[in-house]
Coordinates of C-alpha atoms in Angstrom, one line a residue:
M1 CA 35.9 -80.3 0.7
S2 CA 34.4 -81.7 -2.5
K3 CA 32.0 -78.7 -2.6
I4 CA 34.6 -76.0 -2.8
L5 CA 34.9 -74.5 -6.2
D6 CA 38.2 -72.8 -7.2
L7 CA 37.4 -70.4 -10.0
R8 CA 41.0 -69.8 -10.9
K9 CA 41.4 -73.4 -12.1
G10 CA 38.6 -73.2 -14.6
R11 CA 35.5 -75.3 -14.7
A12 CA 35.3 -78.0 -12.0
K13 CA 32.6 -80.6 -11.6
I14 CA 30.9 -80.7 -8.2
Q15 CA 29.5 -84.0 -7.1
K16 CA 26.1 -83.6 -5.6
D17 CA 23.6 -86.1 -4.3
P18 CA 21.0 -86.4 -7.1
Q19 CA 18.1 -86.9 -4.6
K20 CA 19.0 -83.6 -2.9
Q21 CA 19.2 -81.8 -6.3
K22 CA 15.6 -83.0 -7.2
E23 CA 14.3 -81.7 -3.8
E24 CA 15.9 -78.3 -4.4
V25 CA 14.4 -78.0 -7.8
K26 CA 10.9 -78.8 -6.5
V27 CA 11.2 -76.2 -3.8
V28 CA 12.3 -73.5 -6.2
E29 CA 9.5 -74.3 -8.7
K30 CA 7.0 -74.0 -5.9
V31 CA 8.2 -70.6 -4.9
F32 CA 8.0 -69.2 -8.4
V33 CA 4.5 -70.6 -9.0
E34 CA 3.2 -69.0 -5.8
N35 CA 4.9 -65.6 -6.4
K36 CA 4.2 -65.3 -10.1
N37 CA 3.0 -61.8 -9.9
P38 CA 3.5 -60.4 -6.4
Q39 CA 1.9 -57.1 -5.6
I40 CA 0.9 -55.2 -2.5
S41 CA -2.0 -52.7 -2.5
W42 CA -3.5 -50.5 0.1
E43 CA -5.3 -47.2 0.5
A44 CA -3.8 -44.2 2.3
P45 CA -4.2 -40.5 2.6
S46 CA -2.5 -38.5 -0.1
F47 CA -0.4 -36.6 2.5
Y48 CA 0.2 -36.5 6.2
Y49 CA -2.5 -34.5 7.9
N50 CA -1.8 -32.9 11.3
P51 CA -4.9 -31.3 12.7
Q52 CA -2.9 -29.3 15.2
K53 CA -2.2 -25.9 13.5
R54 CA -0.7 -24.0 16.5
Y55 CA 2.5 -23.1 14.8
L56 CA 0.8 -22.3 11.5
S57 CA -1.5 -19.8 13.2
L58 CA 1.5 -18.1 14.8
V59 CA 3.3 -17.9 11.4
M60 CA 0.2 -16.4 9.7
A61 CA -0.3 -13.9 12.6
A62 CA 3.4 -12.9 12.3
L63 CA 3.1 -12.4 8.5
I64 CA 0.0 -10.2 8.9
V65 CA 1.6 -8.1 11.7
G66 CA 4.8 -7.7 9.6
A67 CA 2.7 -6.6 6.6
T68 CA 0.8 -4.0 8.6
A69 CA 4.1 -2.8 10.2
L70 CA 5.6 -2.4 6.8
I71 CA 2.6 -0.4 5.5
I72 CA 2.6 1.9 8.6
F73 CA 6.3 2.6 9.2
K74 CA 8.0 2.1 5.8
R75 CA 5.1 2.6 3.4
D76 CA 6.2 -0.5 1.5
T77 CA 3.0 -1.7 -0.1
L78 CA 4.5 -4.3 -2.4
T79 CA 6.2 -6.3 0.3
S80 CA 3.2 -6.0 2.6
I81 CA 0.8 -7.2 -0.2
F82 CA 3.2 -10.2 -0.7
L83 CA 3.2 -11.0 3.0
M84 CA -0.6 -10.8 3.1
L85 CA -1.0 -13.1 0.1
A86 CA 1.5 -15.6 1.7
S87 CA -0.7 -15.7 4.8
V88 CA -3.8 -16.3 2.7
V89 CA -2.1 -19.1 0.8
L90 CA -1.0 -20.7 4.0
L91 CA -4.6 -20.4 5.3
L92 CA -6.1 -22.0 2.2
Y93 CA -3.5 -24.8 2.2
S94 CA -4.1 -25.6 5.8
K95 CA -7.8 -26.1 5.2
Q96 CA -7.1 -28.7 2.5
K97 CA -8.0 -32.2 3.6
P98 CA -6.1 -35.2 2.2
T99 CA -7.9 -37.5 -0.3
V100 CA -7.7 -41.3 -0.1
S101 CA -5.2 -42.7 -2.6
K102 CA -5.1 -46.2 -3.9
I103 CA -1.5 -47.5 -3.9
I104 CA -0.2 -50.6 -5.7
V105 CA 3.4 -51.8 -5.5
G106 CA 4.1 -54.4 -8.2
Q107 CA 6.8 -55.8 -10.4
T108 CA 6.8 -52.9 -12.9
G109 CA 6.6 -50.0 -10.4
V110 CA 4.5 -48.1 -7.9
L111 CA 1.0 -46.9 -8.9
V112 CA -0.4 -44.0 -6.9
D113 CA -4.0 -43.3 -8.0
D114 CA -3.5 -43.0 -11.8
I115 CA 0.2 -42.1 -11.8
M116 CA 2.7 -44.9 -12.4
Y117 CA 6.2 -44.6 -11.2
H118 CA 8.2 -47.2 -13.1
Y119 CA 11.3 -48.7 -11.4
K120 CA 13.4 -47.8 -14.5
D121 CA 12.6 -44.1 -13.9
L122 CA 13.5 -44.3 -10.2
K123 CA 17.0 -44.2 -8.5
S124 CA 16.3 -45.5 -5.0
F125 CA 13.7 -45.9 -2.3
W126 CA 13.6 -45.5 1.5
I127 CA 11.0 -46.5 4.1
E128 CA 10.9 -44.1 7.0
Y129 CA 9.4 -45.6 10.1
N130 CA 9.5 -43.7 13.4
P131 CA 7.4 -45.3 16.2
G132 CA 4.6 -43.0 17.0
G133 CA 5.0 -41.1 13.7
P134 CA 3.9 -41.7 10.2
K135 CA 5.3 -44.6 8.1
E136 CA 6.1 -43.5 4.6
L137 CA 7.7 -44.8 1.4
S138 CA 10.0 -42.3 -0.2
L139 CA 10.9 -42.8 -3.9
E140 CA 13.8 -40.8 -5.5
S141 CA 13.3 -40.1 -9.2
A142 CA 16.1 -40.4 -11.7
K143 CA 15.2 -36.9 -13.0
W144 CA 17.1 -34.3 -11.0
Y145 CA 14.4 -31.7 -11.1
M146 CA 11.7 -34.0 -9.6
P147 CA 11.2 -34.1 -5.8
Y148 CA 10.9 -37.2 -3.7
V149 CA 7.6 -39.0 -4.1
K150 CA 6.3 -39.6 -0.5
V151 CA 3.6 -42.3 0.0
L152 CA 2.1 -43.0 3.4
L153 CA 2.1 -46.7 4.3
S154 CA -0.8 -46.3 6.8
G155 CA -1.6 -49.8 8.2
Q156 CA 0.7 -51.6 5.7
N157 CA 3.6 -53.7 7.0
P158 CA 6.8 -51.8 6.0
V159 CA 8.8 -55.1 5.9
E160 CA 6.5 -56.6 3.2
V161 CA 6.8 -53.5 1.1
R162 CA 10.5 -53.3 1.5
S163 CA 10.9 -57.0 0.6
L164 CA 9.1 -56.5 -2.7
I165 CA 10.8 -53.2 -3.8
V166 CA 14.3 -54.2 -2.8
N167 CA 14.3 -56.7 -5.7
F168 CA 14.0 -53.8 -8.2
L169 CA 15.5 -50.7 -6.6
P170 CA 18.5 -50.0 -4.3
E171 CA 17.7 -48.9 -0.8
K172 CA 19.3 -45.6 0.1
E173 CA 18.4 -43.3 3.0
H174 CA 16.6 -40.2 2.0
E175 CA 17.1 -37.2 4.2
N176 CA 14.1 -35.0 4.8
S177 CA 14.6 -31.5 3.5
L178 CA 14.2 -28.3 5.5
V179 CA 10.9 -27.7 3.8
D180 CA 9.7 -31.1 4.9
H181 CA 10.7 -30.4 8.5
I182 CA 9.0 -27.0 8.5
G183 CA 5.9 -28.4 6.9
R184 CA 5.6 -31.1 9.5
K185 CA 6.1 -28.6 12.4
L186 CA 3.5 -26.2 10.9
G187 CA 1.0 -29.0 10.3
L188 CA 1.0 -28.8 6.5

């Protein structure tokens, strides 16, 4: 009972064993010396690449069929041109291959290639890990107009990354938007 501290009564002195106190200090000093500048780095693709483009080809075919139907039946050239351009943009975007990015998670922030995301400019983070699916780190910016920054974890251990970032940012679940779900289904 001598180790209970009642804060309502003001300052109270706790009697501790001096030998135990020295051991605790030594252990704490050792931890700080080892983790003086902890950082985790890895290389990962810049975005999730799904080689299956079955749904994407169906969407592009539907856009082209819709555009030709509009030209033939309604004589609406402006909308049909827009639909044709949308299918071309989808085609070009689907041919894009991801580049390999160097990611470093440190004490000041997350560095993705040459772009530094400082912890002071971020609101929260979330690590999404679905077995069989991609593991990714999601960062929410403090700026309302900026979308989530998604970083693939590839072969990196998500528990190690979480244990480092949780010291600087609150962990909050980030819901995938409708655009994210559609993009994953289409293979974008």
